[in-house]
Amino acid sequence: MAKIYIPYGSVEGQTARIVEYIAELVGAHGHEAETVDLKHAGDSLPDGQDAVIVAASVHIGKHEKYVVDFVRKNRSELERLPSAFISVSLAAHGDEHGGEGYVAEFEEQTNWHPAHVGMFSGALSYTRYNFLKRQMMKKIAKDRGSTDLDTSRDYVYTEWDGVKHFTEDFLAGLPAPSGAAQA
Ligand SMILES: Cc1cc2nc3c(=O)[nH]c(=O)nc-3n(C[C@H](O)[C@H](O)[C@H](O)COP(=O)(O)O)c2cc1C
């Protein structure tokens, strides 16, 4: 069993949902997951972790500053342990390469170059925005030719299967526990 630490940033809650889904998968594979909302947590990485999955969402072109700070502070541990980065944005929606620019900037800001990077679509969370944000996001959606303009509801674009595959690939690549019985 591996202990997997999953610190994340989320403004409207979609990244939080994605990491909870990942934590469930991790548990279903017999490992232990701890999700930590970095907005409300200290920025140190507790000892005794076997792997780390960092997740963050994009707003106005950037991932949460407190996630950048966490990665900067713990970079050497993230480089030592098996680790992954998950970026959640709308740019990732329907475009395999959408979101790459945000990840490149994150890597530049943190100097962390994770071996595993997942870019997933988030949501248009109209019901979680204030009036101005709701109008702004509706206009952006409209300008992009989207028909998802009913602001009384949310539109979730996350590719749950993609998140599942990414997580299972990551788990499959973890080293066998040091106490594992030899065949
Ligand atoms: C104010 C605002 C700005 C955003 N800016 C971007 C952006 O620059 N690029 C992008 O791809 N998505 C952008 N998004 C979409 C978010 O990345 C998406 O809604 C995501 O699901 C947010 O994740 P969270 O709910 O975990 O915070 C923006 C959303 C909001 C509300």
CSV table of C-alpha atoms and ligand atoms in Angstrom, one decimal:
chain,number,residue,atom,x,y,z
A,1,MET,CA,0.0,0.0,0.0
A,2,ALA,CA,1.3,3.4,-0.9
A,3,LYS,CA,0.5,6.7,0.8
A,4,ILE,CA,-0.4,9.3,-1.8
A,5,TYR,CA,-0.6,13.0,-0.9
A,6,ILE,CA,-2.9,15.1,-3.1
A,7,PRO,CA,-2.5,18.8,-2.5
A,8,TYR,CA,-4.7,21.0,-4.7
A,9,GLY,CA,-6.0,24.5,-5.5
A,10,SER,CA,-9.6,25.1,-6.5
A,11,VAL,CA,-11.6,28.3,-6.7
A,12,GLU,CA,-15.1,27.1,-7.8
A,13,GLY,CA,-14.7,23.5,-6.7
A,14,GLN,CA,-14.2,21.5,-9.9
A,15,THR,CA,-10.6,20.6,-9.2
A,16,ALA,CA,-11.7,19.7,-5.7
A,17,ARG,CA,-14.2,17.2,-7.3
A,18,ILE,CA,-11.5,15.8,-9.5
A,19,VAL,CA,-9.1,15.2,-6.7
A,20,GLU,CA,-11.9,13.5,-4.6
A,21,TYR,CA,-12.5,11.2,-7.6
A,22,ILE,CA,-8.8,10.4,-7.8
A,23,ALA,CA,-8.7,9.7,-4.1
A,24,GLU,CA,-11.6,7.2,-4.4
A,25,LEU,CA,-9.7,5.5,-7.3
A,26,VAL,CA,-6.5,5.4,-5.2
A,27,GLY,CA,-8.5,3.8,-2.4
A,28,ALA,CA,-10.1,1.3,-4.7
A,29,HIS,CA,-6.6,0.2,-5.8
A,30,GLY,CA,-5.7,-0.5,-2.2
A,31,HIS,CA,-3.7,2.6,-1.5
A,32,GLU,CA,-4.2,5.5,0.8
A,33,ALA,CA,-4.9,9.0,-0.4
A,34,GLU,CA,-5.0,12.3,1.5
A,35,THR,CA,-6.4,15.3,-0.3
A,36,VAL,CA,-5.4,18.7,1.0
A,37,ASP,CA,-7.0,22.0,0.0
A,38,LEU,CA,-3.8,24.2,0.0
A,39,LYS,CA,-5.9,27.3,0.4
A,40,HIS,CA,-6.6,26.2,4.0
A,41,ALA,CA,-3.5,24.2,4.8
A,42,GLY,CA,0.1,24.9,5.6
A,43,ASP,CA,2.5,24.7,2.7
A,44,SER,CA,4.7,21.9,3.9
A,45,LEU,CA,4.7,18.3,2.6
A,46,PRO,CA,4.3,15.9,5.5
A,47,ASP,CA,7.0,13.2,5.9
A,48,GLY,CA,6.2,9.6,5.1
A,49,GLN,CA,4.5,10.0,1.7
A,50,ASP,CA,5.2,7.5,-1.1
A,51,ALA,CA,3.9,9.7,-4.0
A,52,VAL,CA,2.4,13.1,-4.6
A,53,ILE,CA,-0.2,14.4,-7.1
A,54,VAL,CA,-0.5,18.2,-7.2
A,55,ALA,CA,-3.6,19.7,-8.8
A,56,ALA,CA,-4.5,23.3,-9.7
A,57,SER,CA,-7.0,25.2,-11.8
A,58,VAL,CA,-6.5,28.1,-14.2
A,59,HIS,CA,-8.0,31.6,-13.7
A,60,ILE,CA,-7.0,34.5,-16.0
A,61,GLY,CA,-4.2,32.4,-17.4
A,62,LYS,CA,-2.6,31.3,-14.1
A,63,HIS,CA,-2.7,28.5,-11.6
A,64,GLU,CA,-3.4,29.3,-8.0
A,65,LYS,CA,-0.5,31.3,-6.5
A,66,TYR,CA,-0.6,29.2,-3.3
A,67,VAL,CA,-0.1,26.1,-5.3
A,68,VAL,CA,2.9,27.7,-7.1
A,69,ASP,CA,4.3,28.6,-3.6
A,70,PHE,CA,3.7,25.0,-2.3
A,71,VAL,CA,5.6,23.5,-5.3
A,72,ARG,CA,8.5,26.0,-5.0
A,73,LYS,CA,8.8,25.2,-1.3
A,74,ASN,CA,8.7,21.4,-1.8
A,75,ARG,CA,10.3,21.0,-5.1
A,76,SER,CA,13.2,18.7,-4.0
A,77,GLU,CA,10.7,16.3,-2.4
A,78,LEU,CA,8.5,16.4,-5.5
A,79,GLU,CA,11.6,15.5,-7.5
A,80,ARG,CA,12.6,12.7,-5.2
A,81,LEU,CA,9.1,11.1,-5.0
A,82,PRO,CA,7.0,9.8,-7.8
A,83,SER,CA,4.9,12.8,-8.6
A,84,ALA,CA,2.4,14.2,-11.0
A,85,PHE,CA,0.8,17.6,-11.9
A,86,ILE,CA,-2.8,18.0,-12.9
A,87,SER,CA,-4.0,21.2,-14.6
A,88,VAL,CA,-7.7,22.0,-14.8
A,89,SER,CA,-8.9,24.7,-17.3
A,90,LEU,CA,-11.4,25.3,-20.0
A,91,ALA,CA,-8.7,25.5,-22.6
A,92,ALA,CA,-8.2,21.8,-22.2
A,93,HIS,CA,-11.8,21.3,-23.3
A,94,GLY,CA,-12.0,19.6,-26.8
A,95,ASP,CA,-8.3,20.4,-27.5
A,96,GLU,CA,-5.7,17.8,-26.7
A,97,HIS,CA,-3.0,20.5,-26.5
A,98,GLY,CA,-5.2,23.2,-24.8
A,99,GLY,CA,-3.8,24.2,-21.5
A,100,GLU,CA,-0.2,23.4,-22.5
A,101,GLY,CA,0.8,27.0,-22.3
A,102,TYR,CA,-0.5,27.3,-18.7
A,103,VAL,CA,1.5,24.2,-17.7
A,104,ALA,CA,4.6,25.5,-19.4
A,105,GLU,CA,4.3,28.7,-17.4
A,106,PHE,CA,3.7,26.8,-14.2
A,107,GLU,CA,6.9,24.8,-14.8
A,108,GLU,CA,8.8,28.0,-15.5
A,109,GLN,CA,7.4,29.6,-12.3
A,110,THR,CA,8.2,26.6,-10.1
A,111,ASN,CA,11.2,25.1,-11.9
A,112,TRP,CA,9.4,21.7,-11.3
A,113,HIS,CA,9.2,19.6,-14.4
A,114,PRO,CA,6.9,16.7,-13.4
A,115,ALA,CA,7.3,13.4,-15.3
A,116,HIS,CA,3.5,13.0,-15.4
A,117,VAL,CA,1.2,15.9,-16.4
A,118,GLY,CA,-2.5,15.6,-16.9
A,119,MET,CA,-4.6,18.4,-18.5
A,120,PHE,CA,-8.3,18.1,-17.9
A,121,SER,CA,-11.3,20.2,-18.6
A,122,GLY,CA,-13.0,21.9,-15.7
A,123,ALA,CA,-16.5,23.4,-15.7
A,124,LEU,CA,-18.4,26.5,-16.4
A,125,SER,CA,-19.7,26.8,-12.8
A,126,TYR,CA,-22.2,29.6,-13.5
A,127,THR,CA,-24.1,29.0,-10.2
A,128,ARG,CA,-20.9,29.6,-8.2
A,129,TYR,CA,-20.0,33.0,-9.8
A,130,ASN,CA,-21.1,36.4,-8.7
A,131,PHE,CA,-23.1,38.5,-11.1
A,132,LEU,CA,-20.1,40.1,-12.9
A,133,LYS,CA,-18.2,36.8,-13.3
A,134,ARG,CA,-21.4,35.1,-14.5
A,135,GLN,CA,-21.8,37.7,-17.3
A,136,MET,CA,-18.1,37.6,-18.1
A,137,MET,CA,-18.0,33.8,-18.4
A,138,LYS,CA,-21.2,33.8,-20.4
A,139,LYS,CA,-19.7,36.3,-22.9
A,140,ILE,CA,-16.5,34.3,-23.2
A,141,ALA,CA,-18.5,31.1,-23.8
A,142,LYS,CA,-20.7,32.9,-26.4
A,143,ASP,CA,-17.7,34.4,-28.2
A,144,ARG,CA,-16.3,31.0,-28.5
A,145,GLY,CA,-19.4,29.8,-30.2
A,146,SER,CA,-20.6,27.7,-27.2
A,147,THR,CA,-24.3,27.1,-26.7
A,148,ASP,CA,-23.7,26.5,-22.9
A,149,LEU,CA,-25.2,29.9,-22.0
A,150,ASP,CA,-27.9,29.0,-19.4
A,151,THR,CA,-26.5,30.6,-16.3
A,152,SER,CA,-29.0,28.9,-14.0
A,153,ARG,CA,-26.9,25.7,-14.2
A,154,ASP,CA,-23.3,24.5,-14.4
A,155,TYR,CA,-21.7,22.7,-17.4
A,156,VAL,CA,-19.1,20.1,-16.4
A,157,TYR,CA,-16.7,19.1,-19.2
A,158,THR,CA,-14.3,17.0,-17.2
A,159,GLU,CA,-13.3,13.8,-19.0
A,160,TRP,CA,-13.7,11.4,-16.1
A,161,ASP,CA,-12.4,8.5,-18.1
A,162,GLY,CA,-9.3,10.4,-18.9
A,163,VAL,CA,-8.8,11.2,-15.2
A,164,LYS,CA,-9.2,7.5,-14.4
A,165,HIS,CA,-6.7,6.4,-17.0
A,166,PHE,CA,-4.2,9.0,-15.9
A,167,THR,CA,-4.5,8.0,-12.3
A,168,GLU,CA,-4.3,4.2,-13.0
A,169,ASP,CA,-1.2,4.8,-15.2
A,170,PHE,CA,0.4,6.7,-12.4
A,171,LEU,CA,-0.4,4.0,-9.8
A,172,ALA,CA,0.8,1.3,-12.1
A,173,GLY,CA,4.2,3.1,-12.4
A,174,LEU,CA,4.8,3.3,-8.6
A,175,PRO,CA,7.6,1.2,-7.3
A,176,ALA,CA,6.7,-2.0,-5.5
A,177,PRO,CA,6.6,-1.4,-1.7
A,178,SER,CA,10.1,-2.1,-0.2
A,179,GLY,CA,8.6,-4.7,2.2
A,180,ALA,CA,6.9,-6.7,-0.7
A,181,ALA,CA,7.4,-10.4,-0.6
A,182,GLN,CA,9.8,-11.7,-3.1
A,183,ALA,CA,8.4,-14.3,-5.6
B,1,LIG,C1,-12.7,34.2,-13.6
B,1,LIG,C2,-12.3,33.0,-14.4
B,1,LIG,C3,-11.2,33.1,-15.2
B,1,LIG,C4,-10.9,31.9,-15.9
B,1,LIG,N1,-9.8,32.0,-16.7
B,1,LIG,C5,-9.5,30.9,-17.5
B,1,LIG,C6,-8.4,31.0,-18.4
B,1,LIG,O1,-7.6,32.0,-18.5
B,1,LIG,N2,-8.1,29.9,-19.2
B,1,LIG,C7,-8.9,28.8,-19.1
B,1,LIG,O2,-8.6,27.8,-19.8
B,1,LIG,N3,-9.9,28.6,-18.2
B,1,LIG,C8,-10.2,29.7,-17.4
B,1,LIG,N4,-11.3,29.6,-16.5
B,1,LIG,C9,-12.0,28.3,-16.4
B,1,LIG,C10,-11.6,27.6,-15.2
B,1,LIG,O3,-10.2,27.0,-15.4
B,1,LIG,C11,-12.6,26.4,-15.0
B,1,LIG,O4,-13.8,27.0,-14.7
B,1,LIG,C12,-12.1,25.4,-13.9
B,1,LIG,O5,-13.1,24.4,-13.9
B,1,LIG,C13,-12.0,26.1,-12.6
B,1,LIG,O6,-11.6,25.1,-11.7
B,1,LIG,P1,-12.0,25.2,-10.1
B,1,LIG,O7,-13.5,25.1,-10.1
B,1,LIG,O8,-11.3,24.0,-9.5
B,1,LIG,O9,-11.5,26.5,-9.6
B,1,LIG,C14,-11.6,30.7,-15.8
B,1,LIG,C15,-12.7,30.7,-14.9
B,1,LIG,C16,-13.1,31.8,-14.2
B,1,LIG,C17,-14.3,31.8,-13.3
